[in-house]
Every structure is written in structure tokens, then in C-alpha cells.
Tab-separated table of C-alpha atoms in Angstrom:
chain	number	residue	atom	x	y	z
A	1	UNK	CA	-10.971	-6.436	-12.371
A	2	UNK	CA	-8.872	-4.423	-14.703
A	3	UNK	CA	-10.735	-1.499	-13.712
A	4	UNK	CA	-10.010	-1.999	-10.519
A	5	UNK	CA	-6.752	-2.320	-10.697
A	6	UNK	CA	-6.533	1.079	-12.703
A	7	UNK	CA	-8.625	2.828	-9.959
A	8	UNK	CA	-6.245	1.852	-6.835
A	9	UNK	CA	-3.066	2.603	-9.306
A	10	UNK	CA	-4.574	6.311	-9.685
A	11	UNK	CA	-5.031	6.337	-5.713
A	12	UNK	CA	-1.356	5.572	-5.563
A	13	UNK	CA	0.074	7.766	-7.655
A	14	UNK	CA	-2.015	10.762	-6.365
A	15	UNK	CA	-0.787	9.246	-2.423
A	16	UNK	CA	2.588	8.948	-3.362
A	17	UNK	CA	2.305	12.846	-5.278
A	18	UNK	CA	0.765	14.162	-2.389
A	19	UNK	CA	3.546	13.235	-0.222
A	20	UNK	CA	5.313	15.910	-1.693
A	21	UNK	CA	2.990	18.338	0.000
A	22	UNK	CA	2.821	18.636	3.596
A	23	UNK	CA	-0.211	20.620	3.531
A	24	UNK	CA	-2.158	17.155	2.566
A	25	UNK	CA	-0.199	14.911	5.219
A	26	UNK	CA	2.397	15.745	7.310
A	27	UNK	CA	4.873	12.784	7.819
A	28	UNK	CA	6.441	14.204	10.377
A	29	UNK	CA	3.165	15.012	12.755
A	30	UNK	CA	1.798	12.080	12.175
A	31	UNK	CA	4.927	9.876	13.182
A	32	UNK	CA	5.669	12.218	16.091
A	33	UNK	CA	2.005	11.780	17.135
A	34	UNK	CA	2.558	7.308	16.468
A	35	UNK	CA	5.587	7.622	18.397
A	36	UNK	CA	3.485	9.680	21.291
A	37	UNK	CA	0.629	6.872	20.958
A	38	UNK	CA	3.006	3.678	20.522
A	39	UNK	CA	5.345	4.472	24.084
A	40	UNK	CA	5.882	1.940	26.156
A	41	UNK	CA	5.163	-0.774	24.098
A	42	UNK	CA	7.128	-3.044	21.443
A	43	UNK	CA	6.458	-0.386	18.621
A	44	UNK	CA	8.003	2.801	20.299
A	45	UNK	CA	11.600	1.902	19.325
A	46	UNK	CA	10.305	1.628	15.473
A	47	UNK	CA	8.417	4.665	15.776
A	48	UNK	CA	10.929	6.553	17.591
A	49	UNK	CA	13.481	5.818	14.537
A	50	UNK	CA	10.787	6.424	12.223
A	51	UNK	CA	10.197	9.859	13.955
A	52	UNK	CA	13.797	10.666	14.178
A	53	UNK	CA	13.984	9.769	10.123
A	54	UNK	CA	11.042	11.407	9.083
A	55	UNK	CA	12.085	13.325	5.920
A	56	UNK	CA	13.683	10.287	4.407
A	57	UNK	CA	10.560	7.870	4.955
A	58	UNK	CA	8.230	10.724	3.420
A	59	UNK	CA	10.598	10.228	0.041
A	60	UNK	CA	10.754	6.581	0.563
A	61	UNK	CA	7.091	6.031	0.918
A	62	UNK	CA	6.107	8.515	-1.435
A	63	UNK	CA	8.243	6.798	-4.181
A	64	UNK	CA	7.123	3.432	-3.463
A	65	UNK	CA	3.530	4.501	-3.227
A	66	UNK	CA	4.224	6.581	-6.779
A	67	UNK	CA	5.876	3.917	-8.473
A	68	UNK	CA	3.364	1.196	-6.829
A	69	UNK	CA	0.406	2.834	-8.570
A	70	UNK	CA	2.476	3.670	-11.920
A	71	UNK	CA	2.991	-0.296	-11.892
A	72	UNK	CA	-0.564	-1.360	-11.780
A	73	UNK	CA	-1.756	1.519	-14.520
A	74	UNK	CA	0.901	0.412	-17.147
A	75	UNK	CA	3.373	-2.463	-16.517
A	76	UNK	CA	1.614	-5.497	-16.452
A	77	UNK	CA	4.883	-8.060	-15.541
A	78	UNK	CA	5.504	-6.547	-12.311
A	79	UNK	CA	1.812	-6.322	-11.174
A	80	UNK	CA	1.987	-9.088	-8.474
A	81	UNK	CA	5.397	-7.675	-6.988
A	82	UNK	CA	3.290	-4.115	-6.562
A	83	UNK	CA	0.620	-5.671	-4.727
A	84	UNK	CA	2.804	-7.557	-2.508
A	85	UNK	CA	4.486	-4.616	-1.921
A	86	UNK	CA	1.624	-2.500	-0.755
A	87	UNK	CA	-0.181	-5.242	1.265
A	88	UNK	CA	3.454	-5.250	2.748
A	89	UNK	CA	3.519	-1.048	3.123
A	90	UNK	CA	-0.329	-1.341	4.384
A	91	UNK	CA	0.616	-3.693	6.963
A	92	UNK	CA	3.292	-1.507	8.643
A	93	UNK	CA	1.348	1.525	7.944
A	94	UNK	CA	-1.830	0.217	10.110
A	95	UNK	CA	1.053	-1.540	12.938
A	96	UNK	CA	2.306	1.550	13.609
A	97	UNK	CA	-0.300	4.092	13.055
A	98	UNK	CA	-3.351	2.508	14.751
A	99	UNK	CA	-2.886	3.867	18.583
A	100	UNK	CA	-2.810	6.943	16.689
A	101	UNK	CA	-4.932	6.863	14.325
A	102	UNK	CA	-7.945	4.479	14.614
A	103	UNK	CA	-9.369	5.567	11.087
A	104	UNK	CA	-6.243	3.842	9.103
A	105	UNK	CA	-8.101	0.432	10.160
A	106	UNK	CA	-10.669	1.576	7.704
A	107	UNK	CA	-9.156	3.775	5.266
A	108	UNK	CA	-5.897	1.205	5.172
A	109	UNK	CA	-8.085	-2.052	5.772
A	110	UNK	CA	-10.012	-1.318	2.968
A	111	UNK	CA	-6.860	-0.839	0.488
A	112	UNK	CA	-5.540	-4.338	1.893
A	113	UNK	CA	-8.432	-5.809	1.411
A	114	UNK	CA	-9.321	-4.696	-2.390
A	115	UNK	CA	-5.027	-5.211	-2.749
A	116	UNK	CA	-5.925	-8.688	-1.641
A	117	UNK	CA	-8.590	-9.346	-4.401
A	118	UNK	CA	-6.459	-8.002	-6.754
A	119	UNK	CA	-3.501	-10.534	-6.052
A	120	UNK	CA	-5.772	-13.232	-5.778
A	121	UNK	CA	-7.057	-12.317	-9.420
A	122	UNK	CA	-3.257	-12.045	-10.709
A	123	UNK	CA	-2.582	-15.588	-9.290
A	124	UNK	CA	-5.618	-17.129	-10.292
A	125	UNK	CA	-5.753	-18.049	-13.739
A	126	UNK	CA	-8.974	-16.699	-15.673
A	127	UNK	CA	-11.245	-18.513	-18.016
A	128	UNK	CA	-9.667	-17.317	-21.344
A	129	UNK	CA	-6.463	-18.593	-20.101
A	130	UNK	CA	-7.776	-22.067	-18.935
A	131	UNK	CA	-9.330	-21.860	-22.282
A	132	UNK	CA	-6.215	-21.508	-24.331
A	133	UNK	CA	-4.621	-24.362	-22.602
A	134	UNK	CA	-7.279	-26.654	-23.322
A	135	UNK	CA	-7.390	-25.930	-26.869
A	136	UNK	CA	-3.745	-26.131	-26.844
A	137	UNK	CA	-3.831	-29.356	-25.614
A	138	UNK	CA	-6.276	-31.086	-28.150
């Protein structure tokens, strides 16, 4: 699982680095084209201030993307908060992307889903652990 967990911390560093190029993803298109997609309907106030704030929520999610991934390759204490945190970012991502975007179910789904396994591994406690206890114990 470790490995794992080092694999999806390099795709969120390189995500979170590559928000600092628009060539690779342009925040701005691709919130003007959400807003276009998500009018008339609950999202398009969201989307419209997400639009309107584009340049700050391409820092914002590139840091928190950065830092997300930097957490899971080197600090294990905050591991859990970093996958709640991107099951949290992957969830708003695919709310107000998908009219626009019907790939982020997969690309997005797939992240939540392996960022699922990976939380379910930090909160369950392995073998080795359970082993330690019971020796404690005796």
C-alpha cells in the first residue's frame, strides 16, 4: 500500500506543479467552459464565482494539490488529513466539472476511489500493529 501511496503523492505534486503552466491546463477555460455547462442550474452561482476568481483558485488548488502529494511522499502524521482533503477537492472538482467535462468521472473517479483505499488502509490497523498489541498485552 505504501507504494501506492507514493505513486498518487508523485501524481499530486506533478498536478499541483503543472498548475503553474497554463499550457498543461488552463484554469480559466476550463471554469469559463463549467460555468457555460453548469447555467441554469444550482451550480452556476459557484461556477460563476469560481470563473470570476480564476487566478486565485489556480494558486489555491495548485498548492493544496502540491502540498497534498508532498504529504503522502514524506510526512507520515498528516497522511489521513491529505486524503480527506483530496477526496474533499475530488468531490468538488467532479460537482462542478462534470456537464463539462464527462471524462473527470473517470480520470477523478478513479483518484477518489484509490484515495478511498488508501484512507481505509490508514484507519485500519494492519497485522504488525494488532501484533504488537497482543504481545504487549501478555
Amino acid at each position: 500500500m505504501k507504494i501506492l501511496q507514493k505513486i498518487v503523492g508523485i501524481i499530486y505534486v506533478l498536478a499541483g506543479l503543472g498548475k503553474a503552466f497554463p499550457q498543461l491546463e488552463n484554469v480559466s477555460e476550463v471554469l469559463h467552459n463549467a460555468l457555460l455547462a453548469n447555467q441554469n442550474t444550482i451550480l452556476e452561482g459557484v461556477s460563476e464565482w469560481l470563473y470570476l476568481n480564476s487566478a486565485f483558485i489556480n494558486i489555491f488548488v495548485g498548492i493544496a494539490l502540491f502540498s497534498s502529494g508532498l504529504v503522502l511522499l514524506i510526512n507520515k502524521s498528516l497522511v489521513k488529513a491529505a486524503i480527506i482533503g483530496q477526496i474533499l477537492m475530488l468531490i468538488c472538482f467532479i460537482t462542478i466539472l462534470h456537464k463539462a467535462y464527462w471524462q473527470i468521472f473517470i480520470i477523478d473517479g478513479v483518484l477518489f476511489f484509490i484515495a478511498l483505499i488508501l484512507l481505509l488502509n490508514q484507519l485500519t490497523p494492519s497485522f504488525k500493529d494488532k501484533k504488537q498489541r497482543n504481545l504487549q498485552t501478555l
